[in-house]
Amino acid sequence: MSLPRRTLLTAALALSAGALTSPASASTQRTSPRNAPDAEALRAAIAGLPDGDSTFALVRIGGSDGHWRGGAGVHDLESGRAADPRACFRAGSTTKVVTAATVLHLAAERRLDLDTPVQRYLPGLFTPAFDPISVRQLLNHTSGIKPGDGFDDPYAHRFDTLPPQQVVASAIAKGPAFTPGTRQQYLNISYTVLGLLIEKVTGHSYATEATRRVLRPAGLHDTYFPGTDPRIHGPHNRGYQRMTAADGTTTLVDVTEWNQADRWAAGDMISTTADLERLLHALFRGRILPGPQLKEMFTVPAGIDGATFSAGLQRMAVGGRVYWCKTGARYGYSTALAATRDLRRTVVYSVGDTDAKDEASNPVIDRIVAAAVK
């Protein structure tokens, strides 16, 4: 099964069976006596930033077992001033949590059926080479659609627009990867198709429906979808990507401005750590979805070897607890949200990852996760 790099919260969780420390420091903690967050370990996890792996880290630990807030690093490398703990950032594939909830909300209204083939809702999109693909199979990454094509040189095209419809067309032209429902393969493409489905069923834009059905009911007032706008609006910390020149030297390049339109319903969202924490609470407490649809977010498809993904989330067991999580990575930024089903522990972080699309794990993220689930 193919996994994205920062979905390797998996790898970081396997390591475990706040301070604005540089250049300034601050953290808050509110705990209960039992299973309280380990404040010392969390401060140590983000100490010493910026370094070669991360320019900043923002961490929020919550839930009934106690709370901890902390941050470290810099707003930008030029000024060296402290990272803004209220900052917006590119939330990457955590967007899929919102997309899944939007689709499930439509299912609760009987605007669509999870067992109905998507071909019925989007006639003419798929070629006859594809077997019927249910909406549920799109949600849980068992669709068998191959990945779509992106720009050959993403950095050179960072201000250009690649429409999601073009990405889907390139994927469908390749034919199916496997029979739907027989394997689980995590890719963006299924959620890009879900974005098209949302627009077809409602007659409105994906951003409009996701905002109305999920963001506003959850109280996410600093979260939005930028579309083709390459900027991050509101307070934000700069993002950097480690790049190697032809002579072999490595430099950090500012990649804060970037048109992410091709990520769309799979990864185009901009958010904050506070908003992502609110999203966890709103979803898990049933404020967004009725019981039958909410259950889909905590149901991993049976009978598929190695399956861990549900509708929008991923199941991870560590330290005797089961966490439901989602990670995201866009150039300059890595993000994650995770929680136990009973909300005894929630974890949200945003890290200024200097190689966010690399397949290897980031040491700062590894330390954060190990400390957070300790």
mmCIF file of N, CA, C and O in Angstrom, residues 207-287:
data_model
loop_
_atom_site.group_PDB
_atom_site.id
_atom_site.type_symbol
_atom_site.label_atom_id
_atom_site.label_comp_id
_atom_site.label_asym_id
_atom_site.label_seq_id
_atom_site.Cartn_x
_atom_site.Cartn_y
_atom_site.Cartn_z
ATOM 1 N N ALA A 207 -15.732 24.796 -2.516
ATOM 2 C CA ALA A 207 -15.426 25.650 -1.372
ATOM 3 C C ALA A 207 -16.693 26.136 -0.680
ATOM 4 O O ALA A 207 -16.769 26.174 0.554
ATOM 5 N N THR A 208 -17.702 26.484 -1.463
ATOM 6 C CA THR A 208 -18.963 26.957 -0.891
ATOM 7 C C THR A 208 -19.612 25.872 -0.038
ATOM 8 O O THR A 208 -20.050 26.118 1.095
ATOM 9 N N GLU A 209 -19.691 24.660 -0.566
ATOM 10 C CA GLU A 209 -20.362 23.575 0.151
ATOM 11 C C GLU A 209 -19.564 23.119 1.370
ATOM 12 O O GLU A 209 -20.132 22.869 2.440
ATOM 13 N N ALA A 210 -18.240 23.004 1.237
ATOM 14 C CA ALA A 210 -17.420 22.584 2.370
ATOM 15 C C ALA A 210 -17.464 23.609 3.493
ATOM 16 O O ALA A 210 -17.513 23.255 4.686
ATOM 17 N N THR A 211 -17.491 24.883 3.130
ATOM 18 C CA THR A 211 -17.569 25.938 4.135
ATOM 19 C C THR A 211 -18.924 25.917 4.838
ATOM 20 O O THR A 211 -18.998 25.989 6.073
ATOM 21 N N ARG A 212 -19.995 25.800 4.064
ATOM 22 C CA ARG A 212 -21.344 25.841 4.639
ATOM 23 C C ARG A 212 -21.661 24.612 5.476
ATOM 24 O O ARG A 212 -22.298 24.720 6.526
ATOM 25 N N ARG A 213 -21.207 23.449 5.045
ATOM 26 C CA ARG A 213 -21.586 22.198 5.707
ATOM 27 C C ARG A 213 -20.640 21.781 6.828
ATOM 28 O O ARG A 213 -21.036 21.032 7.723
ATOM 29 N N VAL A 214 -19.374 22.243 6.767
ATOM 30 C CA VAL A 214 -18.385 21.771 7.744
ATOM 31 C C VAL A 214 -17.689 22.912 8.469
ATOM 32 O O VAL A 214 -17.716 22.990 9.700
ATOM 33 N N LEU A 215 -17.058 23.816 7.745
ATOM 34 C CA LEU A 215 -16.231 24.832 8.401
ATOM 35 C C LEU A 215 -17.032 25.720 9.333
ATOM 36 O O LEU A 215 -16.650 25.916 10.499
ATOM 37 N N ARG A 216 -18.147 26.267 8.859
ATOM 38 C CA ARG A 216 -18.911 27.182 9.700
ATOM 39 C C ARG A 216 -19.580 26.469 10.879
ATOM 40 O O ARG A 216 -19.497 26.961 12.017
ATOM 41 N N PRO A 217 -20.233 25.316 10.688
ATOM 42 C CA PRO A 217 -20.810 24.624 11.845
ATOM 43 C C PRO A 217 -19.774 24.227 12.890
ATOM 44 O O PRO A 217 -20.081 24.152 14.074
ATOM 45 N N ALA A 218 -18.533 23.968 12.459
ATOM 46 C CA ALA A 218 -17.481 23.599 13.395
ATOM 47 C C ALA A 218 -16.812 24.800 14.037
ATOM 48 O O ALA A 218 -15.977 24.645 14.933
ATOM 49 N N GLY A 219 -17.160 26.018 13.600
ATOM 50 C CA GLY A 219 -16.562 27.226 14.164
ATOM 51 C C GLY A 219 -15.169 27.512 13.659
ATOM 52 O O GLY A 219 -14.359 28.129 14.367
ATOM 53 N N LEU A 220 -14.868 27.097 12.424
ATOM 54 C CA LEU A 220 -13.532 27.302 11.854
ATOM 55 C C LEU A 220 -13.515 28.620 11.071
ATOM 56 O O LEU A 220 -13.667 28.654 9.854
ATOM 57 N N HIS A 221 -13.279 29.713 11.766
ATOM 58 C CA HIS A 221 -13.375 31.028 11.143
ATOM 59 C C HIS A 221 -12.063 31.497 10.520
ATOM 60 O O HIS A 221 -12.042 32.526 9.832
ATOM 61 N N ASP A 222 -10.965 30.781 10.742
ATOM 62 C CA ASP A 222 -9.684 31.146 10.129
ATOM 63 C C ASP A 222 -9.242 30.129 9.084
ATOM 64 O O ASP A 222 -8.087 30.120 8.671
ATOM 65 N N THR A 223 -10.175 29.281 8.648
ATOM 66 C CA THR A 223 -9.883 28.245 7.661
ATOM 67 C C THR A 223 -10.592 28.587 6.357
ATOM 68 O O THR A 223 -11.752 29.007 6.368
ATOM 69 N N TYR A 224 -9.886 28.423 5.234
ATOM 70 C CA TYR A 224 -10.492 28.760 3.945
ATOM 71 C C TYR A 224 -9.769 28.013 2.825
ATOM 72 O O TYR A 224 -8.750 27.349 3.035
ATOM 73 N N PHE A 225 -10.334 28.114 1.616
ATOM 74 C CA PHE A 225 -9.779 27.471 0.430
ATOM 75 C C PHE A 225 -9.300 28.566 -0.520
ATOM 76 O O PHE A 225 -10.107 29.345 -1.021
ATOM 77 N N PRO A 226 -8.001 28.660 -0.779
ATOM 78 C CA PRO A 226 -7.465 29.794 -1.538
ATOM 79 C C PRO A 226 -7.716 29.727 -3.037
ATOM 80 O O PRO A 226 -7.548 30.733 -3.732
ATOM 81 N N GLY A 227 -8.060 28.552 -3.574
ATOM 82 C CA GLY A 227 -8.246 28.448 -5.019
ATOM 83 C C GLY A 227 -6.946 28.700 -5.754
ATOM 84 O O GLY A 227 -5.918 28.102 -5.441
ATOM 85 N N THR A 228 -6.968 29.626 -6.706
ATOM 86 C CA THR A 228 -5.764 29.912 -7.493
ATOM 87 C C THR A 228 -4.893 31.009 -6.883
ATOM 88 O O THR A 228 -3.854 31.350 -7.452
ATOM 89 N N ASP A 229 -5.291 31.561 -5.749
ATOM 90 C CA ASP A 229 -4.508 32.608 -5.087
ATOM 91 C C ASP A 229 -3.267 31.983 -4.450
ATOM 92 O O ASP A 229 -3.384 31.109 -3.587
ATOM 93 N N PRO A 230 -2.076 32.397 -4.836
ATOM 94 C CA PRO A 230 -0.866 31.787 -4.281
ATOM 95 C C PRO A 230 -0.505 32.265 -2.877
ATOM 96 O O PRO A 230 0.377 31.699 -2.238
ATOM 97 N N ARG A 231 -1.209 33.284 -2.381
ATOM 98 C CA ARG A 231 -0.862 33.875 -1.089
ATOM 99 C C ARG A 231 -1.571 33.182 0.067
ATOM 100 O O ARG A 231 -2.595 32.542 -0.120
ATOM 101 N N ILE A 232 -1.004 33.330 1.261
ATOM 102 C CA ILE A 232 -1.669 32.945 2.503
ATOM 103 C C ILE A 232 -2.121 34.236 3.171
ATOM 104 O O ILE A 232 -1.300 35.085 3.509
ATOM 105 N N HIS A 233 -3.414 34.395 3.344
ATOM 106 C CA HIS A 233 -3.941 35.624 3.935
ATOM 107 C C HIS A 233 -4.008 35.486 5.453
ATOM 108 O O HIS A 233 -4.225 34.400 5.990
ATOM 109 N N GLY A 234 -3.840 36.602 6.142
ATOM 110 C CA GLY A 234 -3.824 36.580 7.595
ATOM 111 C C GLY A 234 -2.428 36.320 8.108
ATOM 112 O O GLY A 234 -1.479 36.091 7.340
ATOM 113 N N PRO A 235 -2.239 36.360 9.438
ATOM 114 C CA PRO A 235 -0.901 36.103 9.991
ATOM 115 C C PRO A 235 -0.418 34.721 9.622
ATOM 116 O O PRO A 235 -1.166 33.741 9.700
ATOM 117 N N HIS A 236 0.836 34.602 9.196
ATOM 118 C CA HIS A 236 1.385 33.299 8.827
ATOM 119 C C HIS A 236 2.902 33.339 8.921
ATOM 120 O O HIS A 236 3.517 34.399 8.813
ATOM 121 N N ASN A 237 3.472 32.184 9.173
ATOM 122 C CA ASN A 237 4.925 32.030 9.180
ATOM 123 C C ASN A 237 5.373 31.598 7.791
ATOM 124 O O ASN A 237 4.664 30.858 7.102
ATOM 125 N N ARG A 238 6.536 32.047 7.382
ATOM 126 C CA ARG A 238 7.032 31.730 6.042
ATOM 127 C C ARG A 238 7.401 30.255 5.949
ATOM 128 O O ARG A 238 7.857 29.641 6.913
ATOM 129 N N GLY A 239 7.186 29.674 4.766
ATOM 130 C CA GLY A 239 7.560 28.290 4.519
ATOM 131 C C GLY A 239 8.782 28.215 3.625
ATOM 132 O O GLY A 239 8.937 29.016 2.685
ATOM 133 N N TYR A 240 9.654 27.242 3.883
ATOM 134 C CA TYR A 240 10.909 27.111 3.133
ATOM 135 C C TYR A 240 11.088 25.676 2.657
ATOM 136 O O TYR A 240 10.712 24.724 3.346
ATOM 137 N N GLN A 241 11.698 25.538 1.478
ATOM 138 C CA GLN A 241 12.001 24.230 0.914
ATOM 139 C C GLN A 241 13.512 24.120 0.692
ATOM 140 O O GLN A 241 14.140 25.025 0.129
ATOM 141 N N ARG A 242 14.089 23.017 1.153
ATOM 142 C CA ARG A 242 15.507 22.766 0.935
ATOM 143 C C ARG A 242 15.722 22.336 -0.513
ATOM 144 O O ARG A 242 15.134 21.360 -0.973
ATOM 145 N N MET A 243 16.556 23.066 -1.246
ATOM 146 C CA MET A 243 16.809 22.768 -2.650
ATOM 147 C C MET A 243 18.299 22.676 -2.906
ATOM 148 O O MET A 243 19.095 23.409 -2.314
ATOM 149 N N THR A 244 18.656 21.777 -3.814
ATOM 150 C CA THR A 244 20.062 21.538 -4.155
ATOM 151 C C THR A 244 20.362 22.113 -5.527
ATOM 152 O O THR A 244 19.668 21.815 -6.506
ATOM 153 N N ALA A 245 21.372 22.950 -5.599
ATOM 154 C CA ALA A 245 21.779 23.574 -6.857
ATOM 155 C C ALA A 245 22.608 22.610 -7.691
ATOM 156 O O ALA A 245 23.014 21.539 -7.230
ATOM 157 N N ALA A 246 22.881 23.002 -8.931
ATOM 158 C CA ALA A 246 23.650 22.152 -9.846
ATOM 159 C C ALA A 246 25.047 21.861 -9.319
ATOM 160 O O ALA A 246 25.616 20.803 -9.604
ATOM 161 N N ASP A 247 25.601 22.781 -8.534
ATOM 162 C CA ASP A 247 26.947 22.565 -8.000
ATOM 163 C C ASP A 247 26.948 21.743 -6.710
ATOM 164 O O ASP A 247 27.991 21.551 -6.087
ATOM 165 N N GLY A 248 25.755 21.288 -6.293
ATOM 166 C CA GLY A 248 25.663 20.441 -5.111
ATOM 167 C C GLY A 248 25.398 21.174 -3.816
ATOM 168 O O GLY A 248 25.164 20.541 -2.783
ATOM 169 N N THR A 249 25.432 22.500 -3.845
ATOM 170 C CA THR A 249 25.160 23.265 -2.632
ATOM 171 C C THR A 249 23.655 23.269 -2.339
ATOM 172 O O THR A 249 22.830 23.198 -3.241
ATOM 173 N N THR A 250 23.313 23.354 -1.050
ATOM 174 C CA THR A 250 21.917 23.323 -0.622
ATOM 175 C C THR A 250 21.533 24.650 0.003
ATOM 176 O O THR A 250 22.281 25.199 0.820
ATOM 177 N N THR A 251 20.376 25.152 -0.386
ATOM 178 C CA THR A 251 19.873 26.391 0.184
ATOM 179 C C THR A 251 18.398 26.215 0.541
ATOM 180 O O THR A 251 17.716 25.330 0.023
ATOM 181 N N LEU A 252 17.911 27.077 1.445
ATOM 182 C CA LEU A 252 16.494 27.099 1.778
ATOM 183 C C LEU A 252 15.826 28.194 0.966
ATOM 184 O O LEU A 252 16.225 29.354 1.035
ATOM 185 N N VAL A 253 14.820 27.804 0.190
ATOM 186 C CA VAL A 253 14.119 28.723 -0.700
ATOM 187 C C VAL A 253 12.734 29.011 -0.130
ATOM 188 O O VAL A 253 12.020 28.090 0.268
ATOM 189 N N ASP A 254 12.352 30.283 -0.086
ATOM 190 C CA ASP A 254 11.032 30.669 0.406
ATOM 191 C C ASP A 254 9.966 30.203 -0.586
ATOM 192 O O ASP A 254 9.957 30.616 -1.749
ATOM 193 N N VAL A 255 9.059 29.330 -0.132
ATOM 194 C CA VAL A 255 8.013 28.782 -0.994
ATOM 195 C C VAL A 255 6.621 29.111 -0.440
ATOM 196 O O VAL A 255 5.650 28.402 -0.708
ATOM 197 N N THR A 256 6.533 30.174 0.334
ATOM 198 C CA THR A 256 5.266 30.537 0.958
ATOM 199 C C THR A 256 4.181 30.786 -0.076
ATOM 200 O O THR A 256 3.046 30.319 0.071
ATOM 201 N N GLU A 257 4.508 31.539 -1.138
ATOM 202 C CA GLU A 257 3.528 31.800 -2.192
ATOM 203 C C GLU A 257 3.554 30.653 -3.199
ATOM 204 O O GLU A 257 4.592 30.358 -3.798
ATOM 205 N N TRP A 258 2.393 30.008 -3.366
ATOM 206 C CA TRP A 258 2.334 28.848 -4.264
ATOM 207 C C TRP A 258 0.867 28.585 -4.609
ATOM 208 O O TRP A 258 0.032 28.419 -3.731
ATOM 209 N N ASN A 259 0.566 28.536 -5.884
ATOM 210 C CA ASN A 259 -0.782 28.215 -6.346
ATOM 211 C C ASN A 259 -1.002 26.708 -6.210
ATOM 212 O O ASN A 259 -0.388 25.912 -6.905
ATOM 213 N N GLN A 260 -1.907 26.319 -5.311
ATOM 214 C CA GLN A 260 -2.133 24.902 -5.004
ATOM 215 C C GLN A 260 -3.461 24.398 -5.578
ATOM 216 O O GLN A 260 -4.048 23.436 -5.079
ATOM 217 N N ALA A 261 -3.963 25.032 -6.630
ATOM 218 C CA ALA A 261 -5.294 24.723 -7.137
ATOM 219 C C ALA A 261 -5.454 23.265 -7.544
ATOM 220 O O ALA A 261 -6.550 22.704 -7.448
ATOM 221 N N ASP A 262 -4.389 22.630 -7.986
ATOM 222 C CA ASP A 262 -4.510 21.228 -8.406
ATOM 223 C C ASP A 262 -4.757 20.294 -7.231
ATOM 224 O O ASP A 262 -5.271 19.189 -7.403
ATOM 225 N N ARG A 263 -4.413 20.732 -6.000
ATOM 226 C CA ARG A 263 -4.663 19.898 -4.808
ATOM 227 C C ARG A 263 -6.138 19.923 -4.422
ATOM 228 O O ARG A 263 -6.653 18.974 -3.869
ATOM 229 N N TRP A 264 -6.774 21.061 -4.560
ATOM 230 C CA TRP A 264 -8.209 21.270 -4.448
ATOM 231 C C TRP A 264 -8.831 20.524 -3.272
ATOM 232 O O TRP A 264 -8.416 20.697 -2.134
ATOM 233 N N ALA A 265 -9.807 19.672 -3.522
ATOM 234 C CA ALA A 265 -10.526 18.962 -2.454
ATOM 235 C C ALA A 265 -9.663 17.919 -1.763
ATOM 236 O O ALA A 265 -10.061 17.350 -0.740
ATOM 237 N N ALA A 266 -8.471 17.670 -2.286
ATOM 238 C CA ALA A 266 -7.560 16.709 -1.677
ATOM 239 C C ALA A 266 -6.528 17.365 -0.782
ATOM 240 O O ALA A 266 -5.923 16.682 0.059
ATOM 241 N N GLY A 267 -6.294 18.708 -0.931
ATOM 242 C CA GLY A 267 -5.223 19.274 -0.119
ATOM 243 C C GLY A 267 -4.980 20.751 -0.243
ATOM 244 O O GLY A 267 -3.857 21.220 -0.015
ATOM 245 N N ASP A 268 -6.016 21.554 -0.556
ATOM 246 C CA ASP A 268 -5.814 22.973 -0.837
ATOM 247 C C ASP A 268 -6.127 23.891 0.343
ATOM 248 O O ASP A 268 -5.978 25.100 0.251
ATOM 249 N N MET A 269 -6.538 23.342 1.472
ATOM 250 C CA MET A 269 -7.047 24.147 2.585
ATOM 251 C C MET A 269 -5.935 24.901 3.327
ATOM 252 O O MET A 269 -4.823 24.407 3.470
ATOM 253 N N ILE A 270 -6.269 26.088 3.797
ATOM 254 C CA ILE A 270 -5.416 26.858 4.700
ATOM 255 C C ILE A 270 -6.131 26.932 6.042
ATOM 256 O O ILE A 270 -7.340 27.183 6.100
ATOM 257 N N SER A 271 -5.397 26.694 7.136
ATOM 258 C CA SER A 271 -6.047 26.626 8.444
ATOM 259 C C SER A 271 -5.084 27.078 9.532
ATOM 260 O O SER A 271 -3.997 27.607 9.253
ATOM 261 N N THR A 272 -5.486 26.868 10.785
ATOM 262 C CA THR A 272 -4.668 27.141 11.966
ATOM 263 C C THR A 272 -4.735 25.936 12.892
ATOM 264 O O THR A 272 -5.644 25.104 12.779
ATOM 265 N N THR A 273 -3.807 25.855 13.840
ATOM 266 C CA THR A 273 -3.854 24.724 14.779
ATOM 267 C C THR A 273 -5.107 24.794 15.652
ATOM 268 O O THR A 273 -5.710 23.762 15.958
ATOM 269 N N ALA A 274 -5.520 25.996 16.023
ATOM 270 C CA ALA A 274 -6.732 26.128 16.841
ATOM 271 C C ALA A 274 -7.962 25.649 16.073
ATOM 272 O O ALA A 274 -8.834 24.964 16.629
ATOM 273 N N ASP A 275 -8.048 26.003 14.794
ATOM 274 C CA ASP A 275 -9.188 25.569 13.989
ATOM 275 C C ASP A 275 -9.202 24.058 13.787
ATOM 276 O O ASP A 275 -10.262 23.417 13.838
ATOM 277 N N LEU A 276 -8.047 23.462 13.539
ATOM 278 C CA LEU A 276 -8.013 22.011 13.348
ATOM 279 C C LEU A 276 -8.393 21.281 14.630
ATOM 280 O O LEU A 276 -9.030 20.219 14.588
ATOM 281 N N GLU A 277 -8.033 21.831 15.777
ATOM 282 C CA GLU A 277 -8.463 21.249 17.041
ATOM 283 C C GLU A 277 -9.985 21.350 17.174
ATOM 284 O O GLU A 277 -10.650 20.409 17.615
ATOM 285 N N ARG A 278 -10.556 22.491 16.793
ATOM 286 C CA ARG A 278 -12.014 22.645 16.826
ATOM 287 C C ARG A 278 -12.693 21.646 15.891
ATOM 288 O O ARG A 278 -13.760 21.108 16.209
ATOM 289 N N LEU A 279 -12.087 21.405 14.744
ATOM 290 C CA LEU A 279 -12.648 20.455 13.795
ATOM 291 C C LEU A 279 -12.741 19.060 14.407
ATOM 292 O O LEU A 279 -13.761 18.370 14.265
ATOM 293 N N LEU A 280 -11.673 18.630 15.076
ATOM 294 C CA LEU A 280 -11.694 17.325 15.737
ATOM 295 C C LEU A 280 -12.850 17.230 16.727
ATOM 296 O O LEU A 280 -13.607 16.245 16.729
ATOM 297 N N HIS A 281 -12.996 18.228 17.566
ATOM 298 C CA HIS A 281 -14.045 18.194 18.585
ATOM 299 C C HIS A 281 -15.437 18.214 17.960
ATOM 300 O O HIS A 281 -16.332 17.474 18.392
ATOM 301 N N ALA A 282 -15.633 19.051 16.956
ATOM 302 C CA ALA A 282 -16.948 19.138 16.327
ATOM 303 C C ALA A 282 -17.324 17.831 15.642
ATOM 304 O O ALA A 282 -18.466 17.359 15.758
ATOM 305 N N LEU A 283 -16.387 17.234 14.939
ATOM 306 C CA LEU A 283 -16.660 15.982 14.249
ATOM 307 C C LEU A 283 -16.896 14.835 15.226
ATOM 308 O O LEU A 283 -17.908 14.127 15.148
ATOM 309 N N PHE A 284 -15.954 14.648 16.143
ATOM 310 C CA PHE A 284 -16.008 13.479 17.022
ATOM 311 C C PHE A 284 -17.201 13.546 17.972
ATOM 312 O O PHE A 284 -17.690 12.512 18.432
ATOM 313 N N ARG A 285 -17.679 14.754 18.276
ATOM 314 C CA ARG A 285 -18.841 14.897 19.159
ATOM 315 C C ARG A 285 -20.172 14.852 18.411
ATOM 316 O O ARG A 285 -21.234 15.007 19.002
ATOM 317 N N GLY A 286 -20.112 14.639 17.086
ATOM 318 C CA GLY A 286 -21.338 14.488 16.322
ATOM 319 C C GLY A 286 -22.053 15.772 15.994
ATOM 320 O O GLY A 286 -23.247 15.758 15.688
ATOM 321 N N ARG A 287 -21.332 16.906 16.024
ATOM 322 C CA ARG A 287 -21.965 18.180 15.718
ATOM 323 C C ARG A 287 -22.086 18.439 14.220
ATOM 324 O O ARG A 287 -22.838 19.316 13.793
#
